[in-house]
PDB file of N, CA and C in Angstrom:
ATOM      1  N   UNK A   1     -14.501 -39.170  -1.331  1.00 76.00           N
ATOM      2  CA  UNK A   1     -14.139 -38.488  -2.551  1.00 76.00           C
ATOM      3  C   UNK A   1     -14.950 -37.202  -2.731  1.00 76.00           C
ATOM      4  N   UNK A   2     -16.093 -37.277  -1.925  1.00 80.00           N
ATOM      5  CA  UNK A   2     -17.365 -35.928  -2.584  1.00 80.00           C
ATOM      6  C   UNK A   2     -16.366 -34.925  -1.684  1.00 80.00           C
ATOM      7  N   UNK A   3     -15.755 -35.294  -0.488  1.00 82.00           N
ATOM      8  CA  UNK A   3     -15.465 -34.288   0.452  1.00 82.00           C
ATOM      9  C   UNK A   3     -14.351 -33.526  -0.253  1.00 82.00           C
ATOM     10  N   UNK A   4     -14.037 -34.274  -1.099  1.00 74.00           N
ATOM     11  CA  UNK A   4     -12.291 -33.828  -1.567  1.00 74.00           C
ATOM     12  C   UNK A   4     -12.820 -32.396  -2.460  1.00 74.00           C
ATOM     13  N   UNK A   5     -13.805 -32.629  -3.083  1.00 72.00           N
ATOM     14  CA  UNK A   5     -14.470 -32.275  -4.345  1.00 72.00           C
ATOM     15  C   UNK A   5     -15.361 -30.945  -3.936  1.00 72.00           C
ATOM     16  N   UNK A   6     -15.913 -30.800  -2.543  1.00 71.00           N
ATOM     17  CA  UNK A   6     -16.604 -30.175  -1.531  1.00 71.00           C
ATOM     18  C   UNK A   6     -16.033 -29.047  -1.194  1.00 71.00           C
ATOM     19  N   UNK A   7     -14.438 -29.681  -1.003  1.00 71.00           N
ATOM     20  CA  UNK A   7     -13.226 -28.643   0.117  1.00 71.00           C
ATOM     21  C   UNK A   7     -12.632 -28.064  -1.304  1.00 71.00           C
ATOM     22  N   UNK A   8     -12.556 -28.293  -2.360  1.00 76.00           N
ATOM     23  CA  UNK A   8     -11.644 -27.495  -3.635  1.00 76.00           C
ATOM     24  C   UNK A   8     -12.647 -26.367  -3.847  1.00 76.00           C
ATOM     25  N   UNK A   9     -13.652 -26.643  -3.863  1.00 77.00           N
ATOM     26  CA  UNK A   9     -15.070 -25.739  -4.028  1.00 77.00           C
ATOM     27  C   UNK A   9     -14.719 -24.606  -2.890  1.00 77.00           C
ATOM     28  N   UNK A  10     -15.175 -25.006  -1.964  1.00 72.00           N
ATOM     29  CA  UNK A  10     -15.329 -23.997  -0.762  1.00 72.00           C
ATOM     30  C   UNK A  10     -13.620 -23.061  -0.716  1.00 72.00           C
ATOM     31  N   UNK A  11     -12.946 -24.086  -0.948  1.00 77.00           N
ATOM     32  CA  UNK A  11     -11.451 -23.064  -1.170  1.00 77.00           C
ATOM     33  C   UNK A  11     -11.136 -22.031  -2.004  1.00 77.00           C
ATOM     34  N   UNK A  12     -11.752 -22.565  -3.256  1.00 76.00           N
ATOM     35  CA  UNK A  12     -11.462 -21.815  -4.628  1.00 76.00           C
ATOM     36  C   UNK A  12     -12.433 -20.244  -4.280  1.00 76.00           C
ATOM     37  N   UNK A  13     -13.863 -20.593  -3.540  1.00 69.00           N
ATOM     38  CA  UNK A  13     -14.792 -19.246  -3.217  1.00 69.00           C
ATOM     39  C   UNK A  13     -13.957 -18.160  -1.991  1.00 69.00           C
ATOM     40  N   UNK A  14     -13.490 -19.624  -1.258  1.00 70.00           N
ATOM     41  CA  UNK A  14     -12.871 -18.578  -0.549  1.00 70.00           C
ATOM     42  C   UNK A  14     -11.585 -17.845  -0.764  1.00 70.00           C
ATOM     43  N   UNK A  15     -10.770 -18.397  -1.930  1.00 74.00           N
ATOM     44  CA  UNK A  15      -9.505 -17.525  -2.522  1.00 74.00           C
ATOM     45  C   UNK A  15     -10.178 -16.297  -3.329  1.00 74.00           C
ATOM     46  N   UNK A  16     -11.124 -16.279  -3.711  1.00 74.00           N
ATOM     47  CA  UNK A  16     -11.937 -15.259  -4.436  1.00 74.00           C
ATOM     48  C   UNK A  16     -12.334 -14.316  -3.739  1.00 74.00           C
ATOM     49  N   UNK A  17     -13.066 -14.584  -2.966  1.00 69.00           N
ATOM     50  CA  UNK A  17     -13.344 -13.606  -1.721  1.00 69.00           C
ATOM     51  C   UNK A  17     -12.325 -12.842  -0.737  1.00 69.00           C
ATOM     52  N   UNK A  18     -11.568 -13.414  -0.977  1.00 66.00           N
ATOM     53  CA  UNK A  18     -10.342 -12.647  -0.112  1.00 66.00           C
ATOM     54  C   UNK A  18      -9.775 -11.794  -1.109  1.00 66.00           C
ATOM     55  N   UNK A  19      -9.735 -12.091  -2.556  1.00 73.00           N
ATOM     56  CA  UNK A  19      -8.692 -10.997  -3.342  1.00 73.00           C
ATOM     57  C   UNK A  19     -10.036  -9.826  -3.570  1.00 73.00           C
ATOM     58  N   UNK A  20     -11.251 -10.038  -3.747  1.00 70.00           N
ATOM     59  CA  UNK A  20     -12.176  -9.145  -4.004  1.00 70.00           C
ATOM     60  C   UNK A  20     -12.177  -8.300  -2.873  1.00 70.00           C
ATOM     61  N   UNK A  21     -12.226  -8.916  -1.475  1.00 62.00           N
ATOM     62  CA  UNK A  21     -12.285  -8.091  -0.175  1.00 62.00           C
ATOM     63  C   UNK A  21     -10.741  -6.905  -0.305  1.00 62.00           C
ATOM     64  N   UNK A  22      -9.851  -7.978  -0.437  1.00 65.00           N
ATOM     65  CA  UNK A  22      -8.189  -7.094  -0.498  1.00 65.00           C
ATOM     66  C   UNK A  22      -8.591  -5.966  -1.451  1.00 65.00           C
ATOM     67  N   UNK A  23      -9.142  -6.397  -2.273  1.00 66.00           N
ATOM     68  CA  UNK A  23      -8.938  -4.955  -3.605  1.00 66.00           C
ATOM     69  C   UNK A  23     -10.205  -4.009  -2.771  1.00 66.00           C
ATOM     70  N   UNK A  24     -11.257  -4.227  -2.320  1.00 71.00           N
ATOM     71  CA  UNK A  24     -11.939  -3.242  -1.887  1.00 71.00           C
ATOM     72  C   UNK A  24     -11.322  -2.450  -0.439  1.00 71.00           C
ATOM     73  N   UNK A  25     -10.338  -3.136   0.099  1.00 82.00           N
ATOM     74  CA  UNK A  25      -9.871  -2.327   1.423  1.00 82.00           C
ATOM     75  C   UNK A  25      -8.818  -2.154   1.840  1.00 82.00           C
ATOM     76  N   UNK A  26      -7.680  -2.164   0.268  1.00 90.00           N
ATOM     77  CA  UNK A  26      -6.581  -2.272   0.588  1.00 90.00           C
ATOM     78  C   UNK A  26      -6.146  -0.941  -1.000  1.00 90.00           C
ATOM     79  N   UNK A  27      -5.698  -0.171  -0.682  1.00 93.00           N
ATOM     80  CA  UNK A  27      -5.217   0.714  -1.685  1.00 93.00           C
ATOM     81  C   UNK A  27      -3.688   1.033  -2.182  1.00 93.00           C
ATOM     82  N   UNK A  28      -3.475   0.658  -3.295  1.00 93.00           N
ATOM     83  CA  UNK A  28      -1.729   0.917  -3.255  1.00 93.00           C
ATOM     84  C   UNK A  28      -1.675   1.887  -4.579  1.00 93.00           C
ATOM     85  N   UNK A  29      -0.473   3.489  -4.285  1.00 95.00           N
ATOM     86  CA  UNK A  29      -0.053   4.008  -4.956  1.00 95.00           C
ATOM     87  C   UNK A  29       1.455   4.487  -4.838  1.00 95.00           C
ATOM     88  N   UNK A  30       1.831   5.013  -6.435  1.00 96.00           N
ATOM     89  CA  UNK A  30       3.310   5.053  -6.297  1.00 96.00           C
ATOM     90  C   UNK A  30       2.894   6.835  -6.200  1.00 96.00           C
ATOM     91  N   UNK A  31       3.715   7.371  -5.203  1.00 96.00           N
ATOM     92  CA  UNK A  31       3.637   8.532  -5.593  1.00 96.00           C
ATOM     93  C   UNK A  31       5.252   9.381  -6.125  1.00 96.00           C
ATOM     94  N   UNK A  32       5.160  10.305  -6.679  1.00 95.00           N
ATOM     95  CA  UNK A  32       6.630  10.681  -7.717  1.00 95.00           C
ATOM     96  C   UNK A  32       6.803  12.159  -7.048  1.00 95.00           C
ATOM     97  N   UNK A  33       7.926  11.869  -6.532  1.00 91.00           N
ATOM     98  CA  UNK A  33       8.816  13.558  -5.236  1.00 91.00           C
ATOM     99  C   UNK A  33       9.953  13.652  -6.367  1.00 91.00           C
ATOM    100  N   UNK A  34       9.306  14.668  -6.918  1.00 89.00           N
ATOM    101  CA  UNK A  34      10.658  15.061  -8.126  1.00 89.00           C
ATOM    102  C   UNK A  34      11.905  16.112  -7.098  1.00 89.00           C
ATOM    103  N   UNK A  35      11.662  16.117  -5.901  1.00 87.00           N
ATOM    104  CA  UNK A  35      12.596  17.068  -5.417  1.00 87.00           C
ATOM    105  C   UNK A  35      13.033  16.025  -3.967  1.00 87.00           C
ATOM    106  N   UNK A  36      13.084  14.607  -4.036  1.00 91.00           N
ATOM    107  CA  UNK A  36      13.820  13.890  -3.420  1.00 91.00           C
ATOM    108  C   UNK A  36      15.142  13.579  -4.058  1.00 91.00           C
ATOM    109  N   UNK A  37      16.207  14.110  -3.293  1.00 91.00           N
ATOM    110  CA  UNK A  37      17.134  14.079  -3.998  1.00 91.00           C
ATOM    111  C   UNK A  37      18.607  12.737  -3.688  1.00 91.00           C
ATOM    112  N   UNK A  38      18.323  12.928  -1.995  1.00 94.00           N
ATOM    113  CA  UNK A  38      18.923  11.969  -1.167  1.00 94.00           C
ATOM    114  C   UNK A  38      18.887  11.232  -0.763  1.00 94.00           C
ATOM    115  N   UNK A  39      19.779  10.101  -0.470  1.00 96.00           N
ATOM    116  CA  UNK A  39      19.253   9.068   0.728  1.00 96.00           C
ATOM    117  C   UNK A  39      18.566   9.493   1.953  1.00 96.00           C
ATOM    118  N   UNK A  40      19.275  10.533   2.880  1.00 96.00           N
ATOM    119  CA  UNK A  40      18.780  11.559   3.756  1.00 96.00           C
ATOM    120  C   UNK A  40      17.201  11.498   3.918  1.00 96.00           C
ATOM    121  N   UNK A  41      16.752  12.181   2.111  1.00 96.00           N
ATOM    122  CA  UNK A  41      15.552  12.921   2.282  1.00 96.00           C
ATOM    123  C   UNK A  41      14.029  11.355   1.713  1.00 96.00           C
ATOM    124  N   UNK A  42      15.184  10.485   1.421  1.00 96.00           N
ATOM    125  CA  UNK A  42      14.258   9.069   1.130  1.00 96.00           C
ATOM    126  C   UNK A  42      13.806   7.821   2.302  1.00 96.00           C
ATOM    127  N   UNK A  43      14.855   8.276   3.135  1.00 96.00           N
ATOM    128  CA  UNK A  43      14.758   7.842   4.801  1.00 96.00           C
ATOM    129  C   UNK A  43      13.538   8.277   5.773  1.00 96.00           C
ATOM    130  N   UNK A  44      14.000   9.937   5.533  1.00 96.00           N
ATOM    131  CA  UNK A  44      12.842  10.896   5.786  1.00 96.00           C
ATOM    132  C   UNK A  44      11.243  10.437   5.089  1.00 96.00           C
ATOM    133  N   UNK A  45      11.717  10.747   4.287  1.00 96.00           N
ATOM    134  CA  UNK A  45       9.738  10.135   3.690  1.00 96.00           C
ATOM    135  C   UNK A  45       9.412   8.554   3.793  1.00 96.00           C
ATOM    136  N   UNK A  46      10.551   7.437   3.925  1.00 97.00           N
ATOM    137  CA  UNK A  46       9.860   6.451   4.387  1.00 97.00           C
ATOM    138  C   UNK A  46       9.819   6.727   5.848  1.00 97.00           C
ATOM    139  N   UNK A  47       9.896   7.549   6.702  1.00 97.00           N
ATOM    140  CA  UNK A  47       9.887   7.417   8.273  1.00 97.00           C
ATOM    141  C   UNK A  47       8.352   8.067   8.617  1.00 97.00           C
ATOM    142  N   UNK A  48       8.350   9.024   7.582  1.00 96.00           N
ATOM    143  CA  UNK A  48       7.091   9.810   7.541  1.00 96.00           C
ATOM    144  C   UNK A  48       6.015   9.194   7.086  1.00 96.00           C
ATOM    145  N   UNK A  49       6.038   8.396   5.867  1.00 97.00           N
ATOM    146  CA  UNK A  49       4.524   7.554   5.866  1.00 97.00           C
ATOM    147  C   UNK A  49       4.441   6.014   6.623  1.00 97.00           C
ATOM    148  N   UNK A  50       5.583   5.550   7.297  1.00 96.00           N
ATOM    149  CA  UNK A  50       5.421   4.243   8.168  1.00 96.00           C
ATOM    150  C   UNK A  50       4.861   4.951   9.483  1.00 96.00           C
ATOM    151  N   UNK A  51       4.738   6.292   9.970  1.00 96.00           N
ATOM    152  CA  UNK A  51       4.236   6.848  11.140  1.00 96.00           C
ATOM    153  C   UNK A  51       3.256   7.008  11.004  1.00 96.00           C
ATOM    154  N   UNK A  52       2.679   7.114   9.630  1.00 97.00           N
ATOM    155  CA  UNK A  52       0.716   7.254   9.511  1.00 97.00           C
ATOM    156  C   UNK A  52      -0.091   6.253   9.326  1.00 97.00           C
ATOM    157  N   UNK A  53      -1.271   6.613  10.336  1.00 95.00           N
ATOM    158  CA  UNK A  53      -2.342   5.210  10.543  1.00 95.00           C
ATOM    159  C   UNK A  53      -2.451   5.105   9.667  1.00 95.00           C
ATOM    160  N   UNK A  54      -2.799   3.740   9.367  1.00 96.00           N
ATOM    161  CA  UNK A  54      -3.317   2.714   8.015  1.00 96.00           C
ATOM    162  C   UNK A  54      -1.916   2.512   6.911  1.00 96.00           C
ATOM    163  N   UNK A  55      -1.001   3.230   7.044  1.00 97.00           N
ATOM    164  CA  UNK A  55       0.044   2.679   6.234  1.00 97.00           C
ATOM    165  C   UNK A  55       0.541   1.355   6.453  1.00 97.00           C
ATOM    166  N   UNK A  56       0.794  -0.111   5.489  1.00 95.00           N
ATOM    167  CA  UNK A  56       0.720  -1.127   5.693  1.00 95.00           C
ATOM    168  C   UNK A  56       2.673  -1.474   5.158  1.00 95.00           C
ATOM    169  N   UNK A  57       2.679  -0.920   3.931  1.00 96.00           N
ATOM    170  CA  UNK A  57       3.827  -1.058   3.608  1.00 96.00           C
ATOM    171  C   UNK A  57       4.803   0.119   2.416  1.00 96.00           C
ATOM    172  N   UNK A  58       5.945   0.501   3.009  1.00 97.00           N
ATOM    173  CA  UNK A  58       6.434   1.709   1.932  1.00 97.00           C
ATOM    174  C   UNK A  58       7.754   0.760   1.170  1.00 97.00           C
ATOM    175  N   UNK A  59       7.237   1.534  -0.126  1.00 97.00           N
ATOM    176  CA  UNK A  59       8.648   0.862  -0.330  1.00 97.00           C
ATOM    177  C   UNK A  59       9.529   2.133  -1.203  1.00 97.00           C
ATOM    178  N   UNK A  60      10.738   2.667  -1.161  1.00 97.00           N
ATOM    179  CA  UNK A  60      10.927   4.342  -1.537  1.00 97.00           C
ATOM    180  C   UNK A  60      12.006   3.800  -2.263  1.00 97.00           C
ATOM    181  N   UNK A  61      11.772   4.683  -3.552  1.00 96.00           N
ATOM    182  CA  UNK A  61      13.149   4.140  -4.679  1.00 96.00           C
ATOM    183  C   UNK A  61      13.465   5.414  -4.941  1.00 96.00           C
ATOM    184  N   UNK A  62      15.005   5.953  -4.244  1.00 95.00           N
ATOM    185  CA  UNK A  62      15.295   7.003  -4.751  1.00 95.00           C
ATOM    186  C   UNK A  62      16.097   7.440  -6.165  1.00 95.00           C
ATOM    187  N   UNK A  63      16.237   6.067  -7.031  1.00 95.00           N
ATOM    188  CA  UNK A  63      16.469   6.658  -8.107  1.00 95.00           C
ATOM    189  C   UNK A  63      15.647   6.899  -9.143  1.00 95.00           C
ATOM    190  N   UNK A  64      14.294   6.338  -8.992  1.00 95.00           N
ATOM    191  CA  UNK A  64      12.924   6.332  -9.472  1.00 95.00           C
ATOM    192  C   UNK A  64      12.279   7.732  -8.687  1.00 95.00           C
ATOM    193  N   UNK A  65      12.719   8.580  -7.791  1.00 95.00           N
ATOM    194  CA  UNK A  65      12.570   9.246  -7.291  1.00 95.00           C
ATOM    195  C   UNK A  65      10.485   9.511  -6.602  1.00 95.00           C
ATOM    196  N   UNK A  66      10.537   7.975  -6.322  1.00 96.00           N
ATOM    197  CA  UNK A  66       9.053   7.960  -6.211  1.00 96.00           C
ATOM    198  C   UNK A  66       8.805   6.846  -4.793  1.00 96.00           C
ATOM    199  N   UNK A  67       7.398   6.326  -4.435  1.00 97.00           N
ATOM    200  CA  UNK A  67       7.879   5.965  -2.968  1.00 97.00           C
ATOM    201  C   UNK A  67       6.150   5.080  -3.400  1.00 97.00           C
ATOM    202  N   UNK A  68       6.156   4.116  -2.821  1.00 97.00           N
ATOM    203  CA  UNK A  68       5.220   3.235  -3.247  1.00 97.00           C
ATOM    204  C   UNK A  68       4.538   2.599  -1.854  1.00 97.00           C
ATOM    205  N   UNK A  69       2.842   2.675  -2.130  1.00 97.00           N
ATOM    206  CA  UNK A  69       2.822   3.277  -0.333  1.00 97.00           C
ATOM    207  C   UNK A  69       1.528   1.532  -0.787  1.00 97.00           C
ATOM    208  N   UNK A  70       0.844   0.781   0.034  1.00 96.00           N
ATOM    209  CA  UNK A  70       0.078  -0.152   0.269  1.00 96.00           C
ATOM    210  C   UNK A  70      -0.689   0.943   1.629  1.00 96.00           C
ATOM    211  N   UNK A  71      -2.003   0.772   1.276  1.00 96.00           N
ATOM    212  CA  UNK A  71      -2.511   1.341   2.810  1.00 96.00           C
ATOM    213  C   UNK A  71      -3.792   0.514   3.104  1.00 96.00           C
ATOM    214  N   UNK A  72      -4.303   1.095   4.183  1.00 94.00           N
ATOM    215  CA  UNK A  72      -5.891   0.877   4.591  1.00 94.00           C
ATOM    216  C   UNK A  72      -6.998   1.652   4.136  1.00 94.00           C
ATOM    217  N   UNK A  73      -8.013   1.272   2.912  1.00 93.00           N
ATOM    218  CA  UNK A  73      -8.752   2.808   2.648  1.00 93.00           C
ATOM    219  C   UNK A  73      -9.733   2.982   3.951  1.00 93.00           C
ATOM    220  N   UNK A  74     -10.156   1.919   4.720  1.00 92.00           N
ATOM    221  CA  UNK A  74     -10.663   2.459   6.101  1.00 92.00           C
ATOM    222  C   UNK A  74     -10.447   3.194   6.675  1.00 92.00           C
ATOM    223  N   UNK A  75      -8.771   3.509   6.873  1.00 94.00           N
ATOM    224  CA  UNK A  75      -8.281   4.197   8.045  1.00 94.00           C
ATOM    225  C   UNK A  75      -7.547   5.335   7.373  1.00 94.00           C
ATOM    226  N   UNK A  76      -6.954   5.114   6.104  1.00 96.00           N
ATOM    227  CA  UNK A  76      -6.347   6.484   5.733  1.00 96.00           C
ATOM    228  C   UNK A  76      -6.501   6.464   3.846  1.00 96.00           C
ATOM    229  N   UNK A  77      -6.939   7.544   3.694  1.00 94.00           N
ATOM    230  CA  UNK A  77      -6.608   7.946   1.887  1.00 94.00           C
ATOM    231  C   UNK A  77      -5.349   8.634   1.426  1.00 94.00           C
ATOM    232  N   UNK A  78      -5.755   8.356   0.245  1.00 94.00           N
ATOM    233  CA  UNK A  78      -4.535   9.166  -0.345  1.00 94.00           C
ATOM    234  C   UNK A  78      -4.481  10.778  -0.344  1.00 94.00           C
ATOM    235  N   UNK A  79      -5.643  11.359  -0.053  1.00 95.00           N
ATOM    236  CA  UNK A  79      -5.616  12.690   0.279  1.00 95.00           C
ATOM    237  C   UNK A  79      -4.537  13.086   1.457  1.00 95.00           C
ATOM    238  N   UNK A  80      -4.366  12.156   2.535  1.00 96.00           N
ATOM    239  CA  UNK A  80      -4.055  12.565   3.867  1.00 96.00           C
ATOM    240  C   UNK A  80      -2.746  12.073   3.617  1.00 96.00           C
ATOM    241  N   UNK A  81      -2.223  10.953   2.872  1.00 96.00           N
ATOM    242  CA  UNK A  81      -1.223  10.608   2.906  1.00 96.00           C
ATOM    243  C   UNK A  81       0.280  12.231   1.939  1.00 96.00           C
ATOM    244  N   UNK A  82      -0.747  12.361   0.622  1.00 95.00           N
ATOM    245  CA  UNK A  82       0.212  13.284   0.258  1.00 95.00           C
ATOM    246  C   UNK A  82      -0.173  14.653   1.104  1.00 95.00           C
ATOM    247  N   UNK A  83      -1.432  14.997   1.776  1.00 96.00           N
ATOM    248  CA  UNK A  83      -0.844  16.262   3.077  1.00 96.00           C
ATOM    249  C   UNK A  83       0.129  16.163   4.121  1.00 96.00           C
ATOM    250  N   UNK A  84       0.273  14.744   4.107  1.00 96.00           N
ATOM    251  CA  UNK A  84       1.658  14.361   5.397  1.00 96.00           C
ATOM    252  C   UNK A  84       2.858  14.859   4.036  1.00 96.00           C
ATOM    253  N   UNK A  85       2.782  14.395   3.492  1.00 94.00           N
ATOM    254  CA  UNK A  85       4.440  14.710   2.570  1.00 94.00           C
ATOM    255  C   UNK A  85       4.379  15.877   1.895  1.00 94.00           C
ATOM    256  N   UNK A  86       3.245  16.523   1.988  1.00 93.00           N
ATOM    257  CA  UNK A  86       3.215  17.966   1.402  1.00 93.00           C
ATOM    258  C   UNK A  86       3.703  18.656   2.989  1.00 93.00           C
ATOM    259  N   UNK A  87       3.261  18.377   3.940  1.00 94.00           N
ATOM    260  CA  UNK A  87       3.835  19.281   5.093  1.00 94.00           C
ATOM    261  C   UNK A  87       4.995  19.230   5.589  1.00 94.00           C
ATOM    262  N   UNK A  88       5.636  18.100   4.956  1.00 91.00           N
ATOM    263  CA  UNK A  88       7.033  17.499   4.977  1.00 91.00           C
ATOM    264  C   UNK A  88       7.823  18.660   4.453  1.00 91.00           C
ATOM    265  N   UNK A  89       7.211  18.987   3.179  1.00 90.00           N
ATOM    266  CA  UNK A  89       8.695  19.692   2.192  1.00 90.00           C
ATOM    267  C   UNK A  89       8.362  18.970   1.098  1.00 90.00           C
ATOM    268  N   UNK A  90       7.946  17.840   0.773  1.00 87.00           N
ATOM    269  CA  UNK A  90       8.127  16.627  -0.327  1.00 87.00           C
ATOM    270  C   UNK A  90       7.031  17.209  -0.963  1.00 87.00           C
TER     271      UNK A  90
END
């Protein structure tokens, strides 16, 4: 019974530790392309940030006209991410 009581413990620290680690190395923003107008040009910018290191997941709503990026802050920021879509056109 102590073991049962042992393993809820050690689980519960370790569900904690993983969302504290996620929030320190995992960054998500929506960013807003008021001059995405198309499917075309919403294809285009999800093709363009799934090609940059550390991008984990895009998700692009072109009637929200905005594009919602999950990344790595290790490997890439948000500085570099909107110079990729600023050199785009976006």
């Amino acid at each position: 019974m102590k073991w049962v009581v042992v393993a809820t413990i050690v689980g519960c620290v370790v569900l904690l530790l993983v969302r504290f680690l996620r929030g320190r190395l995992l960054g998500q923003a929506t960013i807003h392309m008021a001059n995405m107008k198309s499917e075309a040009e919403a294809l285009e910018v999800a093709r363009i940030l799934k090609g940059l290191q550390g991008i984990m997941e895009v998700r692009v709503d072109l009637e929200r006209r905005a594009a919602r990026v999950t990344y790595r802050k290790t490997r890439i920021g948000i500085e570099e991410i909107m110079r990729a879509l600023h050199a785009a056109g976006f």
